[in-house]
Short mmCIF file of C-alpha atoms in Angstrom, two decimals:
data_model
loop_
_atom_site.label_atom_id
_atom_site.label_comp_id
_atom_site.label_asym_id
_atom_site.label_seq_id
_atom_site.Cartn_x
_atom_site.Cartn_y
_atom_site.Cartn_z
CA MET R 1 -24.03 -7.99 33.08
CA GLU R 2 -24.87 -4.51 31.79
CA THR R 3 -22.21 -4.85 29.10
CA MET R 4 -23.67 -8.18 27.97
CA ILE R 5 -27.20 -6.73 27.77
CA LYS R 6 -25.88 -3.77 25.79
CA GLU R 7 -24.08 -6.09 23.35
CA LEU R 8 -27.21 -8.22 22.91
CA LYS R 9 -29.35 -5.15 22.20
CA GLU R 10 -26.81 -3.91 19.67
CA ALA R 11 -26.74 -7.32 17.99
CA LEU R 12 -30.55 -7.45 17.88
CA ARG R 13 -30.77 -4.01 16.24
CA PHE R 14 -28.21 -5.12 13.69
CA VAL R 15 -30.08 -8.37 12.94
CA LEU R 16 -33.29 -6.42 12.31
CA SER R 17 -31.62 -4.20 9.69
CA ALA R 18 -31.93 -4.81 5.94
CA GLU R 19 -28.16 -4.53 5.55
CA PHE R 20 -27.57 -7.52 7.86
CA TRP R 21 -29.77 -9.76 5.71
CA ARG R 22 -28.14 -8.42 2.56
CA MET R 23 -24.78 -9.49 3.95
CA GLY R 24 -26.00 -12.76 5.41
CA VAL R 25 -28.02 -13.98 2.42
CA LEU R 26 -26.95 -12.20 -0.78
CA TRP R 27 -23.24 -12.16 0.02
CA THR R 28 -23.31 -15.88 0.77
CA ILE R 29 -25.14 -16.57 -2.50
CA SER R 30 -22.65 -14.51 -4.53
CA LEU R 31 -19.73 -16.29 -2.85
CA LEU R 32 -21.23 -19.70 -3.61
CA ALA R 33 -21.90 -18.56 -7.19
CA SER R 34 -18.20 -17.75 -7.60
CA TYR R 35 -17.14 -21.18 -6.36
CA LEU R 36 -19.79 -22.83 -8.53
CA GLN R 37 -18.34 -21.04 -11.56
CA LEU R 38 -14.88 -22.38 -10.65
CA TYR R 39 -16.28 -25.89 -10.41
CA THR R 40 -18.23 -25.76 -13.68
CA ASN R 41 -15.25 -24.20 -15.47
CA ARG R 42 -13.10 -27.11 -14.39
CA LEU R 43 -15.65 -29.70 -15.53
CA PHE R 44 -17.14 -28.26 -18.70
CA SER R 45 -15.34 -25.18 -20.00
CA ARG R 46 -12.52 -25.32 -22.50
CA LYS R 47 -11.95 -21.60 -21.92
CA ALA R 48 -11.11 -21.96 -18.22
CA GLN R 49 -7.78 -20.27 -17.74
CA SER R 50 -5.20 -20.23 -15.01
CA TYR R 51 -1.80 -18.58 -14.90
CA PRO R 52 1.47 -19.79 -13.41
CA ARG R 53 3.37 -17.61 -10.98
CA CYS R 54 6.47 -15.98 -12.46
CA HIS R 55 9.15 -15.24 -9.92
CA PRO R 56 10.90 -11.90 -10.52
CA PRO R 57 14.61 -11.74 -11.40
CA ILE R 58 16.51 -10.69 -8.28
CA SER R 59 20.03 -9.32 -7.91
CA PRO R 60 21.81 -7.96 -4.82
CA SER R 61 21.82 -4.44 -6.28
CA LEU R 62 18.37 -4.39 -7.90
CA ARG R 63 15.03 -5.60 -6.58
CA PRO R 64 11.55 -5.09 -8.04
CA VAL R 65 9.46 -2.70 -5.94
CA CYS R 66 6.00 -3.54 -4.57
CA VAL R 67 3.73 -0.94 -2.93
CA ILE R 68 0.94 -2.38 -0.75
CA THR R 69 -1.84 -0.27 0.75
CA GLY R 70 -3.66 -1.43 3.87
CA ALA R 71 -0.52 -3.32 4.82
CA THR R 72 -0.77 -3.23 8.62
CA SER R 73 -2.96 -6.31 9.09
CA GLY R 74 -4.91 -9.09 7.41
CA LEU R 75 -4.40 -9.63 3.69
CA GLY R 76 -2.10 -6.63 3.27
CA ALA R 77 0.28 -7.90 5.94
CA ALA R 78 0.11 -11.45 4.53
CA ALA R 79 0.91 -10.14 1.03
CA ALA R 80 3.83 -8.11 2.40
CA HIS R 81 5.30 -11.18 4.13
CA ALA R 82 4.86 -13.38 1.05
CA LEU R 83 6.23 -10.89 -1.50
CA SER R 84 9.23 -10.03 0.67
CA ARG R 85 10.08 -13.75 0.55
CA GLU R 86 9.81 -13.56 -3.25
CA GLY R 87 12.57 -10.93 -3.21
CA PHE R 88 10.50 -7.77 -3.70
CA TYR R 89 11.47 -4.49 -2.06
CA VAL R 90 8.17 -3.98 -0.23
CA VAL R 91 6.84 -0.49 0.51
CA LEU R 92 4.09 -0.60 3.13
CA VAL R 93 1.27 1.97 3.19
CA GLY R 94 -1.05 2.33 6.19
CA ARG R 95 -2.64 4.81 8.59
CA SER R 96 -0.81 3.79 11.78
CA SER R 97 2.95 4.37 11.99
CA HIS R 98 3.11 2.08 15.04
CA SER R 99 1.39 -0.78 13.17
CA LEU R 100 3.61 -0.24 10.12
CA SER R 101 6.73 -0.41 12.30
CA LYS R 102 5.48 -3.64 13.87
CA ILE R 103 4.85 -5.28 10.48
CA MET R 104 8.29 -4.19 9.24
CA THR R 105 9.89 -5.73 12.34
CA ASP R 106 7.89 -8.95 11.95
CA ILE R 107 8.89 -9.31 8.29
CA LYS R 108 12.59 -8.72 9.01
CA THR R 109 12.50 -11.14 11.94
CA GLN R 110 11.15 -13.92 9.70
CA ASN R 111 13.31 -13.00 6.71
CA GLU R 112 16.71 -11.42 7.38
CA ASP R 113 17.18 -10.62 3.68
CA ALA R 114 13.88 -8.72 3.44
CA ARG R 115 13.93 -5.14 2.20
CA VAL R 116 10.98 -3.23 3.58
CA LYS R 117 10.11 0.44 3.75
CA ALA R 118 7.11 2.49 5.32
CA PHE R 119 7.22 0.91 -8.74
CA GLN R 120 6.91 -1.81 -10.52
CA LEU R 121 4.02 -3.39 -8.70
CA LEU R 122 1.14 -1.65 -6.94
CA ILE R 123 -1.37 -3.63 -4.85
CA ASN R 124 -4.46 -1.61 -3.92
CA ASN R 125 -5.56 -3.68 -0.94
CA ALA R 126 -6.82 -1.07 1.55
CA GLY R 127 -10.46 -1.61 2.41
CA ILE R 128 -12.97 -1.10 5.21
CA LEU R 129 -16.54 -2.11 6.04
CA ALA R 130 -17.95 0.88 7.93
CA THR R 131 -21.39 0.36 9.46
CA SER R 132 -22.01 4.07 10.12
CA SER R 133 -21.69 7.14 7.93
CA ARG R 134 -18.32 8.94 8.15
CA PHE R 135 -16.49 11.26 5.79
CA THR R 136 -12.91 11.85 4.70
CA PRO R 137 -11.33 15.32 5.01
CA GLU R 138 -12.17 15.81 1.30
CA GLY R 139 -15.86 15.20 2.04
CA TYR R 140 -16.10 11.70 0.51
CA ASP R 141 -17.90 8.82 2.13
CA GLN R 142 -15.12 7.10 4.10
CA MET R 143 -15.84 3.62 2.76
CA LEU R 144 -15.88 4.76 -0.89
CA GLY R 145 -12.88 6.99 -0.23
CA THR R 146 -10.83 4.14 1.24
CA ASN R 147 -11.99 1.25 -0.94
CA TYR R 148 -12.14 2.99 -4.33
CA ILE R 149 -11.30 6.71 -4.62
CA GLY R 150 -8.00 6.30 -2.77
CA ALA R 151 -7.00 3.40 -5.03
CA PHE R 152 -7.90 5.38 -8.17
CA CYS R 153 -5.99 8.48 -7.03
CA LEU R 154 -2.87 6.58 -5.95
CA THR R 155 -2.81 4.59 -9.19
CA THR R 156 -3.28 7.73 -11.30
CA PHE R 157 -0.49 9.46 -9.38
CA LEU R 158 1.96 6.56 -9.78
CA LEU R 159 1.01 5.58 -13.34
CA PRO R 160 3.64 7.78 -15.07
CA LEU R 161 6.37 6.07 -12.99
CA LEU R 162 5.01 2.63 -13.84
CA LYS R 163 4.89 3.50 -17.54
CA ARG R 164 8.53 4.62 -17.50
CA SER R 165 9.71 1.47 -15.77
CA PRO R 166 12.31 -0.41 -17.87
CA VAL R 167 10.73 -3.72 -16.91
CA PRO R 168 7.08 -4.88 -16.95
CA SER R 169 4.95 -3.28 -14.20
CA ARG R 170 1.66 -4.37 -12.69
CA ILE R 171 -1.30 -2.92 -10.81
CA VAL R 172 -3.40 -5.30 -8.68
CA ASN R 173 -6.79 -4.14 -7.40
CA VAL R 174 -8.27 -6.24 -4.59
CA THR R 175 -12.00 -6.59 -5.15
CA SER R 176 -14.76 -8.86 -3.84
CA PHE R 177 -17.40 -11.36 -4.92
CA THR R 178 -19.94 -8.97 -3.35
CA HIS R 179 -19.86 -6.90 -6.57
CA ARG R 180 -22.12 -9.59 -8.08
CA ASN R 181 -25.05 -8.26 -6.02
CA VAL R 182 -25.09 -4.95 -7.91
CA PHE R 183 -27.35 -4.94 -10.97
CA ASP R 184 -27.63 -1.18 -11.45
CA VAL R 185 -25.34 1.61 -10.28
CA GLN R 186 -24.88 5.35 -10.77
CA VAL R 187 -21.44 6.79 -11.50
CA ASP R 188 -22.10 10.52 -11.23
CA GLN R 189 -20.02 12.56 -8.78
CA GLU R 190 -22.62 12.46 -5.98
CA SER R 191 -22.76 8.65 -6.14
CA VAL R 192 -19.03 7.96 -6.46
CA SER R 193 -18.14 10.40 -3.66
CA GLY R 194 -20.97 9.04 -1.49
CA ALA R 195 -22.67 12.41 -1.05
CA CYS R 196 -25.99 10.94 -2.22
CA PHE R 197 -26.07 8.61 0.80
CA LEU R 198 -26.53 11.58 3.13
CA ARG R 199 -30.19 11.47 2.12
CA SER R 200 -30.57 7.83 3.19
CA GLY R 201 -32.58 7.29 6.37
CA GLN R 202 -30.33 4.35 7.29
CA TYR R 203 -26.73 4.10 6.13
CA PRO R 204 -26.72 1.34 3.43
CA PHE R 205 -23.24 0.12 4.28
CA ALA R 206 -23.54 -3.31 2.62
CA ARG R 207 -24.62 -1.76 -0.70
CA ILE R 208 -21.89 0.89 -0.51
CA TYR R 209 -19.30 -1.83 0.05
CA GLU R 210 -20.63 -3.67 -3.02
CA TYR R 211 -20.51 -0.47 -5.09
CA SER R 212 -16.90 0.21 -4.08
CA LYS R 213 -15.82 -3.26 -5.21
CA LEU R 214 -17.72 -2.96 -8.50
CA TYR R 215 -16.11 0.46 -9.09
CA LEU R 216 -12.68 -1.15 -8.63
CA LEU R 217 -13.47 -3.74 -11.31
CA LEU R 218 -14.84 -1.17 -13.77
CA PHE R 219 -11.72 0.92 -13.17
CA SER R 220 -9.41 -2.09 -13.63
CA TYR R 221 -10.93 -3.07 -16.97
CA GLU R 222 -11.04 0.51 -18.27
CA LEU R 223 -7.39 1.10 -17.35
CA HIS R 224 -6.49 -2.17 -19.06
CA GLN R 225 -8.23 -0.94 -22.23
CA GLN R 226 -6.56 2.47 -22.11
CA LEU R 227 -3.09 1.01 -21.67
CA GLY R 228 -3.69 -1.31 -24.63
CA LEU R 229 -4.60 1.62 -26.91
CA MET R 230 -1.46 3.68 -26.25
CA ASP R 231 0.60 4.72 -29.29
CA LYS R 232 3.82 3.45 -27.74
CA PRO R 233 4.07 -0.08 -26.32
CA CYS R 234 3.30 -0.02 -22.61
CA HIS R 235 4.52 -2.71 -20.24
CA VAL R 236 1.94 -2.01 -17.52
CA SER R 237 -0.66 -4.69 -16.82
CA VAL R 238 -3.75 -4.48 -14.60
CA THR R 239 -5.35 -7.39 -12.76
CA ALA R 240 -8.09 -7.81 -10.16
CA ALA R 241 -7.93 -10.25 -7.25
CA ASP R 242 -10.80 -11.58 -5.16
CA PRO R 243 -9.58 -13.38 -2.01
CA GLY R 244 -13.01 -14.73 -1.05
CA VAL R 245 -13.90 -14.75 2.66
CA VAL R 246 -10.89 -14.23 4.90
CA LYS R 247 -10.80 -13.95 8.69
CA THR R 248 -9.46 -10.43 9.12
CA ASN R 249 -10.54 -7.45 11.21
CA ILE R 250 -12.65 -5.97 8.40
CA MET R 251 -15.77 -7.02 10.39
CA ARG R 252 -14.67 -5.10 13.48
CA GLU R 253 -17.65 -2.70 13.31
CA VAL R 254 -20.17 -5.56 13.18
CA PRO R 255 -21.36 -6.61 16.68
CA SER R 256 -18.73 -9.08 17.90
CA ARG R 257 -21.21 -11.86 18.71
CA LEU R 258 -22.60 -11.74 15.17
CA SER R 259 -19.21 -11.59 13.45
CA GLN R 260 -18.01 -14.57 15.52
CA LEU R 261 -21.14 -16.50 14.62
CA ALA R 262 -20.70 -15.65 10.93
CA PHE R 263 -17.10 -16.84 10.96
CA GLU R 264 -18.09 -20.11 12.67
CA VAL R 265 -20.80 -20.81 10.06
CA LEU R 266 -18.44 -20.00 7.19
CA LYS R 267 -15.79 -22.23 8.75
CA LEU R 268 -18.26 -25.12 8.96
CA LEU R 269 -19.11 -24.58 5.27
CA GLY R 270 -15.40 -24.68 4.40
CA LEU R 271 -15.52 -21.13 3.03
CA LEU R 272 -13.47 -19.28 5.66
CA GLN R 273 -9.76 -18.79 5.04
CA SER R 274 -6.87 -17.48 7.09
CA PRO R 275 -5.02 -14.43 5.69
CA GLU R 276 -2.08 -16.70 4.83
CA ASN R 277 -4.35 -18.84 2.61
CA GLY R 278 -6.66 -16.08 1.42
CA VAL R 279 -3.76 -14.06 0.04
CA SER R 280 -3.26 -16.75 -2.63
CA SER R 281 -5.35 -15.02 -5.31
CA ILE R 282 -3.55 -11.72 -4.67
CA LEU R 283 -0.19 -13.43 -5.13
CA ASP R 284 -1.51 -15.11 -8.29
CA ALA R 285 -2.51 -11.70 -9.65
CA ALA R 286 0.79 -10.11 -8.65
CA LEU R 287 3.06 -12.86 -10.00
CA ALA R 288 1.16 -13.87 -13.15
CA PRO R 289 3.02 -13.54 -16.49
CA PRO R 290 3.25 -10.00 -17.95
CA GLU R 291 0.67 -10.82 -20.63
CA ALA R 292 -1.99 -11.46 -17.96
CA SER R 293 -3.97 -8.22 -17.89
CA GLY R 294 -7.64 -7.35 -17.53
CA VAL R 295 -8.37 -10.63 -15.73
CA TYR R 296 -10.09 -11.50 -12.44
CA PHE R 297 -8.29 -13.95 -10.13
CA PHE R 298 -10.27 -16.05 -7.66
CA GLY R 299 -9.80 -19.30 -5.80
CA GLY R 300 -6.01 -19.57 -5.82
CA LYS R 301 -3.88 -21.88 -8.00
CA GLY R 302 -3.70 -19.14 -10.66
CA ARG R 303 -7.38 -19.56 -11.52
CA THR R 304 -9.50 -16.81 -13.06
CA LEU R 305 -13.25 -16.22 -13.34
CA ASN R 306 -15.65 -14.02 -15.24
CA SER R 307 -16.81 -11.15 -13.05
CA SER R 308 -20.40 -9.91 -13.30
CA PRO R 309 -21.81 -8.68 -16.64
CA LEU R 310 -22.23 -5.18 -15.20
CA SER R 311 -18.51 -4.99 -14.38
CA HIS R 312 -17.80 -5.34 -18.14
CA ASN R 313 -20.11 -2.46 -19.14
CA ILE R 314 -17.77 -0.35 -21.29
CA LYS R 315 -19.95 2.78 -21.29
CA LEU R 316 -20.33 2.67 -17.51
CA ALA R 317 -16.58 2.20 -17.06
CA LYS R 318 -15.76 5.24 -19.21
CA GLU R 319 -18.27 7.39 -17.32
CA LEU R 320 -16.83 6.21 -14.00
CA TRP R 321 -13.32 7.08 -15.20
CA THR R 322 -14.40 10.62 -16.11
CA THR R 323 -16.06 11.13 -12.71
CA SER R 324 -13.14 9.63 -10.80
CA TYR R 325 -10.59 11.72 -12.65
CA SER R 326 -12.52 14.86 -11.76
CA LEU R 327 -12.36 13.84 -8.10
CA PHE R 328 -8.61 13.17 -8.49
CA LEU R 329 -8.05 16.67 -9.91
CA GLU R 330 -10.07 18.21 -7.09
CA ALA R 331 -8.06 16.29 -4.48
CA SER R 332 -4.76 17.25 -6.15
CA LEU R 333 -5.74 20.94 -6.22
CA ALA R 334 -6.82 20.84 -2.57
CA SER R 335 -3.53 19.18 -1.60
CA LYS R 336 -1.50 21.85 -3.41
CA GLU R 337 -3.48 24.64 -1.75
CA THR R 338 -2.92 23.07 1.68
CA SER R 339 0.81 22.70 1.03
CA SER R 340 1.04 26.29 -0.18
CA SER R 341 -0.83 27.55 2.90
CA MET R 342 1.47 25.60 5.23
CA SER R 343 4.55 27.02 3.45
CA ASP R 344 3.19 30.57 3.82
CA ASN R 345 2.58 30.03 7.53
CA LEU R 346 6.09 28.71 8.06
CA SER R 347 7.82 31.52 6.16
#
């Protein structure tokens, strides 16, 4: 009884917060707006574009490599299962070695020919929805660090390998329709790292989540532009994928009674997907033809949409790149210093 009362009080506090109503109302509106754009594109637009899936050439001695972050559950795990069936050598990235081992075992049980390990294709899928303020060891807001800064740093680190690949390579950034709720954003170091949110009386987790997904889109489009301007031909493409609403554990920090209610309502509206269905747009983005770059996949069946006008702000994207690269250099320097200190202690 005490546990039930505690849960009800927690749910009530959550319902009375501005962030709950932002999620419940604005996120639903932006999701419906995305589906409405799909519908109107199909009916009226001659520019509506979809891409077929191109299955990679596979040989016993050579398989294309796919690196998936956040691969221990939900969409990451679903993508790992699906791409292993396509013949990719799948490299799983996650925080729990136990969970990674379990996913590897599950994949190999379902597909004896699967090749899995805990760069041709990089899928930045890792993402969290944290309802309280927490920080990474580098001092970044944990949600921004996981959803955006980590993706930027990993991509920047692997980019030279992708550029040198003898076959076309691809980067897929998993974003969200929630980016449509952002109409103004700062991209200075305090904002991108999340330090500015220390001054907030209440942690604005819904807005921070939206910012992280907008940052991913700005980054995707800017990287696409930079790769297109290289002196030498570059066979690296960049796409963004929006899976819509998927029943995963991303809502685990929301009071359980509220998250269950939200899923039931979304299911009644026909908007809730399982990970196996929701992964469709990610697979579309991963398996689209090499010429598909700088596009935003949504809704499955190879379909693409226009993301928000702000996500196409070229000046903002360049400023975000400069800030993010500074954070990358700081993180790289800190990592080298830590490694050097550990070596000194061991010697």
